Amino acid sequence: MADQVLSGKQVANISEMTKNSLRGLGRELSGKTDDSGKRLILDHIFAFVGLAGGVGTSTLVANLAAQLVKNNRTVLVIDLNILYPIQHSLFKIKQEVETKDFFSYLTGECPLGEGIKYPMGRDIGVFVANNRGLVDLLDSDTKDAATALTECLERVSSLFDFVLIDCSNNLENELVNAALYKADRIMAVMDENIECLSNYNRMVGAMAACGIDYMRVKTIMNKRTSIQYSKSVFSDFNIDLVSVLPFELGIIESGLKGEIFSVKADTTSRNAAIFCQKLKEIAKSMERLSGSTEEDIED
């Protein structure tokens, strides 16, 4: 049989069919469908690590969770800040000794569903950590707790569009290491404290020793004042900077009170308006990193 020669139109059709097939495969792999608004996305577990105490990691996690919900995403916040857990306070969840929480789950004292609270409707789940009496038990049986954490992340990954882990800056802790290893992306939060640069270098070194690719680390500079790191500092430390947020006491207070999303740009300070805009930019960056935006599939 003689070879069949394809016309230019037929070749164009094949090219278009291939393009459509690849686009469809991208939607399938990322959980996108044409007839459903529900998305199950690829890289959607984000571990936030404060590179020093007081850099604002917890308030950023809470506010970014609220922003992602505004972007029609469902979010689970996990409070793994073992030393100073405050997500229950930020989301105004009543702290009670008998309340089942994340520590209760890790120590096998409650099933997964009992520990997650929904303070603002079903779009935001918060796995609080307020049962301080269980911390010593976690320390004495860390390997089992780390295994439980890994299993937890595997189970909730199909229930929420994004999982945000508010990690302690104790990089030697096995639970924190388990979260970093399991996370799809790591968001390092720093301010202008020189300790942050030292801890960043230490964290990347520890990750390399555990076989974790440091390219998964993105950095947010929070509370920037008039003192500024030079661009060479970021390049010398291989810091991939996602966003820089300004320092303003009013912003910090609003974030702690969970009021930042009720702030109107025309009735508040310029810095507060900038903060709101930065949150939107970071949330969009997280969506791009996760592969959950249409433009990523088109590319």
PDB file of C-alpha atoms in Angstrom:
ATOM      1  CA  MET A   1       0.000   0.000   0.000  1.00  0.00           C
ATOM      2  CA  ALA A   2       1.335   3.381  -0.972  1.00  0.00           C
ATOM      3  CA  ASP A   3       2.162   5.774   1.822  1.00  0.00           C
ATOM      4  CA  GLN A   4      -0.635   8.236   2.448  1.00  0.00           C
ATOM      5  CA  VAL A   5       0.388  11.881   2.285  1.00  0.00           C
ATOM      6  CA  LEU A   6      -1.421  14.124   4.741  1.00  0.00           C
ATOM      7  CA  SER A   7      -2.656  17.488   3.632  1.00  0.00           C
ATOM      8  CA  GLY A   8      -1.719  20.677   5.471  1.00  0.00           C
ATOM      9  CA  LYS A   9      -5.221  20.847   6.954  1.00  0.00           C
ATOM     10  CA  GLN A  10      -4.968  17.272   8.250  1.00  0.00           C
ATOM     11  CA  VAL A  11      -1.573  18.007   9.839  1.00  0.00           C
ATOM     12  CA  ALA A  12      -3.055  21.099  11.481  1.00  0.00           C
ATOM     13  CA  ASN A  13      -5.931  18.988  12.801  1.00  0.00           C
ATOM     14  CA  ILE A  14      -3.518  16.454  14.293  1.00  0.00           C
ATOM     15  CA  SER A  15      -1.574  19.257  15.918  1.00  0.00           C
ATOM     16  CA  GLU A  16      -4.770  20.681  17.394  1.00  0.00           C
ATOM     17  CA  MET A  17      -5.894  17.233  18.543  1.00  0.00           C
ATOM     18  CA  THR A  18      -2.534  16.690  20.257  1.00  0.00           C
ATOM     19  CA  LYS A  19      -2.729  20.075  21.933  1.00  0.00           C
ATOM     20  CA  ASN A  20      -6.282  19.386  23.150  1.00  0.00           C
ATOM     21  CA  SER A  21      -5.271  15.941  24.410  1.00  0.00           C
ATOM     22  CA  LEU A  22      -2.353  17.364  26.377  1.00  0.00           C
ATOM     23  CA  ARG A  23      -4.557  20.076  27.806  1.00  0.00           C
ATOM     24  CA  GLY A  24      -7.135  17.453  28.782  1.00  0.00           C
ATOM     25  CA  LEU A  25      -4.434  15.315  30.372  1.00  0.00           C
ATOM     26  CA  GLY A  26      -3.244  18.329  32.338  1.00  0.00           C
ATOM     27  CA  ARG A  27      -6.772  18.916  33.612  1.00  0.00           C
ATOM     28  CA  GLU A  28      -7.127  15.248  34.517  1.00  0.00           C
ATOM     29  CA  LEU A  29      -3.828  15.098  36.377  1.00  0.00           C
ATOM     30  CA  SER A  30      -4.552  18.286  38.305  1.00  0.00           C
ATOM     31  CA  GLY A  31      -8.088  17.212  39.162  1.00  0.00           C
ATOM     32  CA  LYS A  32      -9.723  19.757  36.841  1.00  0.00           C
ATOM     33  CA  THR A  33     -12.884  18.944  34.923  1.00  0.00           C
ATOM     34  CA  ASP A  34     -14.920  21.032  32.525  1.00  0.00           C
ATOM     35  CA  ASP A  35     -18.211  20.370  34.294  1.00  0.00           C
ATOM     36  CA  SER A  36     -17.185  20.886  37.904  1.00  0.00           C
ATOM     37  CA  GLY A  37     -15.809  23.790  39.859  1.00  0.00           C
ATOM     38  CA  LYS A  38     -14.186  21.430  42.385  1.00  0.00           C
ATOM     39  CA  ARG A  39     -10.437  21.133  41.917  1.00  0.00           C
ATOM     40  CA  LEU A  40      -8.105  18.511  43.309  1.00  0.00           C
ATOM     41  CA  ILE A  41      -4.707  20.011  42.603  1.00  0.00           C
ATOM     42  CA  LEU A  42      -1.219  18.626  42.311  1.00  0.00           C
ATOM     43  CA  ASP A  43       1.095  20.431  44.761  1.00  0.00           C
ATOM     44  CA  HIS A  44      -1.210  21.747  47.426  1.00  0.00           C
ATOM     45  CA  ILE A  45       0.446  20.987  50.778  1.00  0.00           C
ATOM     46  CA  PHE A  46       2.357  24.096  51.893  1.00  0.00           C
ATOM     47  CA  ALA A  47       4.498  24.055  55.055  1.00  0.00           C
ATOM     48  CA  PHE A  48       5.168  27.528  56.482  1.00  0.00           C
ATOM     49  CA  VAL A  49       8.322  27.760  58.605  1.00  0.00           C
ATOM     50  CA  GLY A  50       9.267  30.860  60.576  1.00  0.00           C
ATOM     51  CA  LEU A  51      13.032  31.236  60.403  1.00  0.00           C
ATOM     52  CA  ALA A  52      13.056  32.934  63.823  1.00  0.00           C
ATOM     53  CA  GLY A  53      10.576  33.573  66.587  1.00  0.00           C
ATOM     54  CA  GLY A  54       8.109  36.397  66.039  1.00  0.00           C
ATOM     55  CA  VAL A  55       8.454  36.755  62.267  1.00  0.00           C
ATOM     56  CA  GLY A  56       4.666  36.508  61.823  1.00  0.00           C
ATOM     57  CA  THR A  57       4.283  33.014  60.378  1.00  0.00           C
ATOM     58  CA  SER A  58       1.025  32.150  62.150  1.00  0.00           C
ATOM     59  CA  THR A  59      -0.770  35.368  61.223  1.00  0.00           C
ATOM     60  CA  LEU A  60       0.349  35.026  57.611  1.00  0.00           C
ATOM     61  CA  VAL A  61      -0.975  31.454  57.465  1.00  0.00           C
ATOM     62  CA  ALA A  62      -4.363  32.485  58.884  1.00  0.00           C
ATOM     63  CA  ASN A  63      -4.738  35.468  56.565  1.00  0.00           C
ATOM     64  CA  LEU A  64      -3.585  33.531  53.504  1.00  0.00           C
ATOM     65  CA  ALA A  65      -6.111  30.806  54.313  1.00  0.00           C
ATOM     66  CA  ALA A  66      -8.857  33.444  54.342  1.00  0.00           C
ATOM     67  CA  GLN A  67      -7.576  34.907  51.063  1.00  0.00           C
ATOM     68  CA  LEU A  68      -7.533  31.497  49.363  1.00  0.00           C
ATOM     69  CA  VAL A  69     -11.153  30.979  50.425  1.00  0.00           C
ATOM     70  CA  LYS A  70     -11.947  34.330  48.812  1.00  0.00           C
ATOM     71  CA  ASN A  71     -10.394  32.789  45.684  1.00  0.00           C
ATOM     72  CA  ASN A  72     -12.995  29.979  45.910  1.00  0.00           C
ATOM     73  CA  ARG A  73     -10.583  27.403  47.372  1.00  0.00           C
ATOM     74  CA  THR A  74     -11.132  25.114  50.333  1.00  0.00           C
ATOM     75  CA  VAL A  75      -8.354  25.212  52.927  1.00  0.00           C
ATOM     76  CA  LEU A  76      -7.202  23.179  55.920  1.00  0.00           C
ATOM     77  CA  VAL A  77      -4.908  24.926  58.410  1.00  0.00           C
ATOM     78  CA  ILE A  78      -2.811  22.603  60.584  1.00  0.00           C
ATOM     79  CA  ASP A  79      -1.236  24.138  63.680  1.00  0.00           C
ATOM     80  CA  LEU A  80       2.127  22.416  64.098  1.00  0.00           C
ATOM     81  CA  ASN A  81       3.649  25.331  65.990  1.00  0.00           C
ATOM     82  CA  ILE A  82       4.522  23.123  68.941  1.00  0.00           C
ATOM     83  CA  LEU A  83       6.002  25.862  71.125  1.00  0.00           C
ATOM     84  CA  TYR A  84       3.489  28.671  70.505  1.00  0.00           C
ATOM     85  CA  PRO A  85       0.319  27.433  68.788  1.00  0.00           C
ATOM     86  CA  ILE A  86      -2.094  30.348  68.230  1.00  0.00           C
ATOM     87  CA  GLN A  87      -4.314  29.353  65.300  1.00  0.00           C
ATOM     88  CA  HIS A  88      -7.187  28.663  67.715  1.00  0.00           C
ATOM     89  CA  SER A  89      -6.866  32.275  68.877  1.00  0.00           C
ATOM     90  CA  LEU A  90      -6.643  33.743  65.366  1.00  0.00           C
ATOM     91  CA  PHE A  91      -9.754  31.861  64.272  1.00  0.00           C
ATOM     92  CA  LYS A  92     -11.502  32.549  67.608  1.00  0.00           C
ATOM     93  CA  ILE A  93     -11.860  28.857  68.474  1.00  0.00           C
ATOM     94  CA  LYS A  94     -12.604  28.429  72.173  1.00  0.00           C
ATOM     95  CA  GLN A  95      -9.678  26.877  73.996  1.00  0.00           C
ATOM     96  CA  GLU A  96     -10.782  24.121  76.335  1.00  0.00           C
ATOM     97  CA  VAL A  97      -8.684  21.445  78.009  1.00  0.00           C
ATOM     98  CA  GLU A  98     -11.010  18.630  76.965  1.00  0.00           C
ATOM     99  CA  THR A  99     -11.208  19.775  73.324  1.00  0.00           C
ATOM    100  CA  LYS A 100      -9.873  17.205  70.893  1.00  0.00           C
ATOM    101  CA  ASP A 101      -7.117  18.746  68.816  1.00  0.00           C
ATOM    102  CA  PHE A 102      -4.155  17.979  66.552  1.00  0.00           C
ATOM    103  CA  PHE A 103      -2.039  16.736  69.455  1.00  0.00           C
ATOM    104  CA  SER A 104      -4.896  14.402  70.442  1.00  0.00           C
ATOM    105  CA  TYR A 105      -4.921  12.983  66.925  1.00  0.00           C
ATOM    106  CA  LEU A 106      -1.138  12.507  66.816  1.00  0.00           C
ATOM    107  CA  THR A 107      -1.196  10.620  70.122  1.00  0.00           C
ATOM    108  CA  GLY A 108      -4.070   8.410  68.975  1.00  0.00           C
ATOM    109  CA  GLU A 109      -6.625   9.908  71.377  1.00  0.00           C
ATOM    110  CA  CYS A 110      -9.137  11.028  68.751  1.00  0.00           C
ATOM    111  CA  PRO A 111     -10.026  10.247  65.137  1.00  0.00           C
ATOM    112  CA  LEU A 112      -9.176  12.675  62.368  1.00  0.00           C
ATOM    113  CA  GLY A 113     -12.606  14.249  62.023  1.00  0.00           C
ATOM    114  CA  GLU A 114     -13.001  15.168  65.700  1.00  0.00           C
ATOM    115  CA  GLY A 115      -9.910  17.374  65.780  1.00  0.00           C
ATOM    116  CA  ILE A 116     -10.773  19.608  62.805  1.00  0.00           C
ATOM    117  CA  LYS A 117     -12.893  22.669  63.583  1.00  0.00           C
ATOM    118  CA  TYR A 118     -14.838  24.785  61.082  1.00  0.00           C
ATOM    119  CA  PRO A 119     -15.013  28.305  62.567  1.00  0.00           C
ATOM    120  CA  MET A 120     -15.999  30.097  59.338  1.00  0.00           C
ATOM    121  CA  GLY A 121     -18.052  27.539  57.435  1.00  0.00           C
ATOM    122  CA  ARG A 122     -16.965  24.396  55.621  1.00  0.00           C
ATOM    123  CA  ASP A 123     -14.447  26.177  53.370  1.00  0.00           C
ATOM    124  CA  ILE A 124     -11.862  26.581  56.165  1.00  0.00           C
ATOM    125  CA  GLY A 125     -10.993  23.708  58.463  1.00  0.00           C
ATOM    126  CA  VAL A 126      -8.589  24.342  61.338  1.00  0.00           C
ATOM    127  CA  PHE A 127      -6.697  21.552  63.044  1.00  0.00           C
ATOM    128  CA  VAL A 128      -5.933  23.421  66.271  1.00  0.00           C
ATOM    129  CA  ALA A 129      -3.194  22.540  68.763  1.00  0.00           C
ATOM    130  CA  ASN A 130      -4.101  23.727  72.238  1.00  0.00           C
ATOM    131  CA  ASN A 131      -3.855  20.626  74.422  1.00  0.00           C
ATOM    132  CA  ARG A 132      -0.474  21.442  75.936  1.00  0.00           C
ATOM    133  CA  GLY A 133      -0.601  18.449  78.267  1.00  0.00           C
ATOM    134  CA  LEU A 134       0.106  16.110  75.350  1.00  0.00           C
ATOM    135  CA  VAL A 135       3.360  17.781  74.212  1.00  0.00           C
ATOM    136  CA  ASP A 136       5.548  15.703  76.535  1.00  0.00           C
ATOM    137  CA  LEU A 137       3.846  12.552  75.271  1.00  0.00           C
ATOM    138  CA  LEU A 138       4.622  13.610  71.701  1.00  0.00           C
ATOM    139  CA  ASP A 139       8.280  14.129  72.616  1.00  0.00           C
ATOM    140  CA  SER A 140       8.512  10.658  74.133  1.00  0.00           C
ATOM    141  CA  ASP A 141       6.961   8.930  71.123  1.00  0.00           C
ATOM    142  CA  THR A 142       7.918  11.193  68.242  1.00  0.00           C
ATOM    143  CA  LYS A 143       8.352   8.511  65.590  1.00  0.00           C
ATOM    144  CA  ASP A 144       4.765   7.285  65.947  1.00  0.00           C
ATOM    145  CA  ALA A 145       3.528  10.884  65.942  1.00  0.00           C
ATOM    146  CA  ALA A 146       5.538  11.628  62.776  1.00  0.00           C
ATOM    147  CA  THR A 147       3.982   8.583  61.103  1.00  0.00           C
ATOM    148  CA  ALA A 148       0.525   9.769  62.183  1.00  0.00           C
ATOM    149  CA  LEU A 149       1.286  13.224  60.731  1.00  0.00           C
ATOM    150  CA  THR A 150       2.286  11.695  57.387  1.00  0.00           C
ATOM    151  CA  GLU A 151      -0.879   9.590  57.308  1.00  0.00           C
ATOM    152  CA  CYS A 152      -2.948  12.661  58.201  1.00  0.00           C
ATOM    153  CA  LEU A 153      -1.551  14.654  55.283  1.00  0.00           C
ATOM    154  CA  GLU A 154      -2.236  11.771  52.914  1.00  0.00           C
ATOM    155  CA  ARG A 155      -5.848  11.549  54.106  1.00  0.00           C
ATOM    156  CA  VAL A 156      -6.713  15.263  54.042  1.00  0.00           C
ATOM    157  CA  SER A 157      -4.988  15.950  50.714  1.00  0.00           C
ATOM    158  CA  SER A 158      -8.064  14.765  48.827  1.00  0.00           C
ATOM    159  CA  LEU A 159     -10.503  16.713  51.009  1.00  0.00           C
ATOM    160  CA  PHE A 160      -9.146  20.257  50.616  1.00  0.00           C
ATOM    161  CA  ASP A 161      -7.737  22.318  47.766  1.00  0.00           C
ATOM    162  CA  PHE A 162      -4.936  23.599  50.000  1.00  0.00           C
ATOM    163  CA  VAL A 163      -3.358  22.343  53.222  1.00  0.00           C
ATOM    164  CA  LEU A 164      -1.368  25.018  55.088  1.00  0.00           C
ATOM    165  CA  ILE A 165       0.899  23.803  57.908  1.00  0.00           C
ATOM    166  CA  ASP A 166       1.963  26.375  60.498  1.00  0.00           C
ATOM    167  CA  CYS A 167       5.293  24.845  61.584  1.00  0.00           C
ATOM    168  CA  SER A 168       7.421  25.514  64.620  1.00  0.00           C
ATOM    169  CA  ASN A 169      10.866  26.907  63.838  1.00  0.00           C
ATOM    170  CA  ASN A 170      12.404  24.007  65.772  1.00  0.00           C
ATOM    171  CA  LEU A 171      14.092  22.421  62.769  1.00  0.00           C
ATOM    172  CA  GLU A 172      15.489  19.536  64.845  1.00  0.00           C
ATOM    173  CA  ASN A 173      11.995  18.336  65.751  1.00  0.00           C
ATOM    174  CA  GLU A 174      11.016  15.104  63.958  1.00  0.00           C
ATOM    175  CA  LEU A 175       7.430  16.278  63.490  1.00  0.00           C
ATOM    176  CA  VAL A 176       8.604  19.446  61.746  1.00  0.00           C
ATOM    177  CA  ASN A 177      10.979  17.422  59.588  1.00  0.00           C
ATOM    178  CA  ALA A 178       8.156  15.030  58.674  1.00  0.00           C
ATOM    179  CA  ALA A 179       5.993  18.009  57.628  1.00  0.00           C
ATOM    180  CA  LEU A 180       8.799  19.488  55.516  1.00  0.00           C
ATOM    181  CA  TYR A 181       9.455  16.136  53.864  1.00  0.00           C
ATOM    182  CA  LYS A 182       5.787  15.564  53.061  1.00  0.00           C
ATOM    183  CA  ALA A 183       4.988  19.125  51.934  1.00  0.00           C
ATOM    184  CA  ASP A 184       4.845  19.885  48.226  1.00  0.00           C
ATOM    185  CA  ARG A 185       6.148  23.398  48.859  1.00  0.00           C
ATOM    186  CA  ILE A 186       7.926  25.034  51.793  1.00  0.00           C
ATOM    187  CA  MET A 187       7.326  28.713  52.492  1.00  0.00           C
ATOM    188  CA  ALA A 188      10.074  30.148  54.694  1.00  0.00           C
ATOM    189  CA  VAL A 189       8.999  33.320  56.523  1.00  0.00           C
ATOM    190  CA  MET A 190      11.717  35.744  57.594  1.00  0.00           C
ATOM    191  CA  ASP A 191      12.229  39.296  58.746  1.00  0.00           C
ATOM    192  CA  GLU A 192      15.382  41.417  58.837  1.00  0.00           C
ATOM    193  CA  ASN A 193      16.812  39.622  61.864  1.00  0.00           C
ATOM    194  CA  ILE A 194      20.216  38.210  60.906  1.00  0.00           C
ATOM    195  CA  GLU A 195      19.185  35.009  62.697  1.00  0.00           C
ATOM    196  CA  CYS A 196      16.785  34.343  59.840  1.00  0.00           C
ATOM    197  CA  LEU A 197      19.609  34.121  57.298  1.00  0.00           C
ATOM    198  CA  SER A 198      21.547  31.759  59.547  1.00  0.00           C
ATOM    199  CA  ASN A 199      18.514  29.555  60.101  1.00  0.00           C
ATOM    200  CA  TYR A 200      17.686  29.580  56.385  1.00  0.00           C
ATOM    201  CA  ASN A 201      21.132  28.223  55.597  1.00  0.00           C
ATOM    202  CA  ARG A 202      20.802  25.631  58.367  1.00  0.00           C
ATOM    203  CA  MET A 203      17.337  24.576  57.169  1.00  0.00           C
ATOM    204  CA  VAL A 204      18.483  24.117  53.567  1.00  0.00           C
ATOM    205  CA  GLY A 205      21.487  22.112  54.782  1.00  0.00           C
ATOM    206  CA  ALA A 206      19.272  19.888  56.954  1.00  0.00           C
ATOM    207  CA  MET A 207      16.874  19.375  54.047  1.00  0.00           C
ATOM    208  CA  ALA A 208      19.724  18.389  51.748  1.00  0.00           C
ATOM    209  CA  ALA A 209      20.892  15.836  54.326  1.00  0.00           C
ATOM    210  CA  CYS A 210      17.372  14.343  54.337  1.00  0.00           C
ATOM    211  CA  GLY A 211      17.168  14.289  50.551  1.00  0.00           C
ATOM    212  CA  ILE A 212      14.671  17.165  50.320  1.00  0.00           C
ATOM    213  CA  ASP A 213      15.121  19.407  47.272  1.00  0.00           C
ATOM    214  CA  TYR A 214      15.749  22.982  48.452  1.00  0.00           C
ATOM    215  CA  MET A 215      14.225  24.214  45.174  1.00  0.00           C
ATOM    216  CA  ARG A 216      10.860  23.531  46.842  1.00  0.00           C
ATOM    217  CA  VAL A 217      11.607  26.398  49.266  1.00  0.00           C
ATOM    218  CA  LYS A 218      10.127  29.830  48.590  1.00  0.00           C
ATOM    219  CA  THR A 219      10.615  32.785  50.937  1.00  0.00           C
ATOM    220  CA  ILE A 220       8.393  35.573  52.207  1.00  0.00           C
ATOM    221  CA  MET A 221      10.013  38.639  53.761  1.00  0.00           C
ATOM    222  CA  ASN A 222       7.647  39.968  56.419  1.00  0.00           C
ATOM    223  CA  LYS A 223       7.760  43.234  58.391  1.00  0.00           C
ATOM    224  CA  ARG A 224      10.228  45.019  56.125  1.00  0.00           C
ATOM    225  CA  THR A 225      11.332  48.375  57.563  1.00  0.00           C
ATOM    226  CA  SER A 226      13.626  51.007  56.105  1.00  0.00           C
ATOM    227  CA  ILE A 227      16.521  48.573  56.665  1.00  0.00           C
ATOM    228  CA  GLN A 228      16.871  46.511  53.526  1.00  0.00           C
ATOM    229  CA  TYR A 229      18.902  43.481  52.615  1.00  0.00           C
ATOM    230  CA  SER A 230      20.763  44.005  49.384  1.00  0.00           C
ATOM    231  CA  LYS A 231      19.875  41.882  46.379  1.00  0.00           C
ATOM    232  CA  SER A 232      23.262  40.200  46.667  1.00  0.00           C
ATOM    233  CA  VAL A 233      22.274  38.743  50.065  1.00  0.00           C
ATOM    234  CA  PHE A 234      19.323  36.924  48.505  1.00  0.00           C
ATOM    235  CA  SER A 235      21.436  35.655  45.600  1.00  0.00           C
ATOM    236  CA  ASP A 236      24.310  34.581  47.886  1.00  0.00           C
ATOM    237  CA  PHE A 237      21.922  32.489  49.978  1.00  0.00           C
ATOM    238  CA  ASN A 238      19.977  31.228  46.928  1.00  0.00           C
ATOM    239  CA  ILE A 239      16.787  32.704  48.389  1.00  0.00           C
ATOM    240  CA  ASP A 240      13.794  32.582  46.046  1.00  0.00           C
ATOM    241  CA  LEU A 241      11.775  35.563  47.284  1.00  0.00           C
ATOM    242  CA  VAL A 242       8.031  35.403  46.629  1.00  0.00           C
ATOM    243  CA  SER A 243       6.947  38.630  48.306  1.00  0.00           C
ATOM    244  CA  VAL A 244       8.011  41.423  50.635  1.00  0.00           C
ATOM    245  CA  LEU A 245       5.512  42.810  53.151  1.00  0.00           C
ATOM    246  CA  PRO A 246       5.990  46.173  54.887  1.00  0.00           C
ATOM    247  CA  PHE A 247       6.170  46.719  58.615  1.00  0.00           C
ATOM    248  CA  GLU A 248       3.221  48.546  60.165  1.00  0.00           C
ATOM    249  CA  LEU A 249       1.899  48.089  63.705  1.00  0.00           C
ATOM    250  CA  GLY A 250      -1.681  48.569  62.511  1.00  0.00           C
ATOM    251  CA  ILE A 251      -1.236  45.731  60.022  1.00  0.00           C
ATOM    252  CA  ILE A 252       0.154  43.389  62.671  1.00  0.00           C
ATOM    253  CA  GLU A 253      -2.670  44.189  65.064  1.00  0.00           C
ATOM    254  CA  SER A 254      -5.294  43.691  62.351  1.00  0.00           C
ATOM    255  CA  GLY A 255      -3.757  40.351  61.372  1.00  0.00           C
ATOM    256  CA  LEU A 256      -3.733  39.147  64.975  1.00  0.00           C
ATOM    257  CA  LYS A 257      -7.383  40.125  65.403  1.00  0.00           C
ATOM    258  CA  GLY A 258      -8.389  38.521  62.117  1.00  0.00           C
ATOM    259  CA  GLU A 259      -9.754  41.859  60.922  1.00  0.00           C
ATOM    260  CA  ILE A 260      -7.551  42.469  57.916  1.00  0.00           C
ATOM    261  CA  PHE A 261     -10.142  41.245  55.424  1.00  0.00           C
ATOM    262  CA  SER A 262     -12.752  43.705  56.638  1.00  0.00           C
ATOM    263  CA  VAL A 263     -10.358  46.607  56.035  1.00  0.00           C
ATOM    264  CA  LYS A 264     -11.257  48.868  53.132  1.00  0.00           C
ATOM    265  CA  ALA A 265      -8.374  50.354  51.192  1.00  0.00           C
ATOM    266  CA  ASP A 266     -10.011  53.790  51.064  1.00  0.00           C
ATOM    267  CA  THR A 267     -10.632  54.024  54.819  1.00  0.00           C
ATOM    268  CA  THR A 268      -7.319  52.820  56.237  1.00  0.00           C
ATOM    269  CA  SER A 269      -3.600  53.396  55.972  1.00  0.00           C
ATOM    270  CA  ARG A 270      -1.724  52.955  52.737  1.00  0.00           C
ATOM    271  CA  ASN A 271       0.350  50.177  54.311  1.00  0.00           C
ATOM    272  CA  ALA A 272      -2.740  48.196  55.286  1.00  0.00           C
ATOM    273  CA  ALA A 273      -3.960  48.399  51.688  1.00  0.00           C
ATOM    274  CA  ILE A 274      -0.530  47.233  50.512  1.00  0.00           C
ATOM    275  CA  PHE A 275      -0.682  44.329  52.963  1.00  0.00           C
ATOM    276  CA  CYS A 276      -4.029  43.204  51.539  1.00  0.00           C
ATOM    277  CA  GLN A 277      -2.630  43.402  48.017  1.00  0.00           C
ATOM    278  CA  LYS A 278       0.464  41.412  49.027  1.00  0.00           C
ATOM    279  CA  LEU A 279      -1.741  38.663  50.475  1.00  0.00           C
ATOM    280  CA  LYS A 280      -3.568  38.429  47.154  1.00  0.00           C
ATOM    281  CA  GLU A 281      -0.247  38.201  45.309  1.00  0.00           C
ATOM    282  CA  ILE A 282       1.083  35.461  47.594  1.00  0.00           C
ATOM    283  CA  ALA A 283      -2.165  33.491  47.290  1.00  0.00           C
ATOM    284  CA  LYS A 284      -1.996  33.732  43.492  1.00  0.00           C
ATOM    285  CA  SER A 285       1.646  32.666  43.608  1.00  0.00           C
ATOM    286  CA  MET A 286       0.669  29.632  45.701  1.00  0.00           C
ATOM    287  CA  GLU A 287      -2.016  28.738  43.174  1.00  0.00           C
ATOM    288  CA  ARG A 288       0.536  28.934  40.364  1.00  0.00           C
ATOM    289  CA  LEU A 289       3.063  26.852  42.313  1.00  0.00           C
ATOM    290  CA  SER A 290       0.406  24.245  42.999  1.00  0.00           C
ATOM    291  CA  GLY A 291      -0.509  23.965  39.329  1.00  0.00           C
ATOM    292  CA  SER A 292      -4.120  24.892  40.040  1.00  0.00           C
ATOM    293  CA  THR A 293      -4.499  27.822  37.647  1.00  0.00           C
ATOM    294  CA  GLU A 294      -5.833  27.579  34.109  1.00  0.00           C
ATOM    295  CA  GLU A 295      -2.838  29.425  32.655  1.00  0.00           C
ATOM    296  CA  ASP A 296      -0.476  26.719  33.964  1.00  0.00           C
ATOM    297  CA  ILE A 297      -2.446  24.080  32.063  1.00  0.00           C
ATOM    298  CA  GLU A 298      -2.559  26.210  28.940  1.00  0.00           C
ATOM    299  CA  ASP A 299       1.249  26.420  29.044  1.00  0.00           C
TER     300      ASP A 299
END
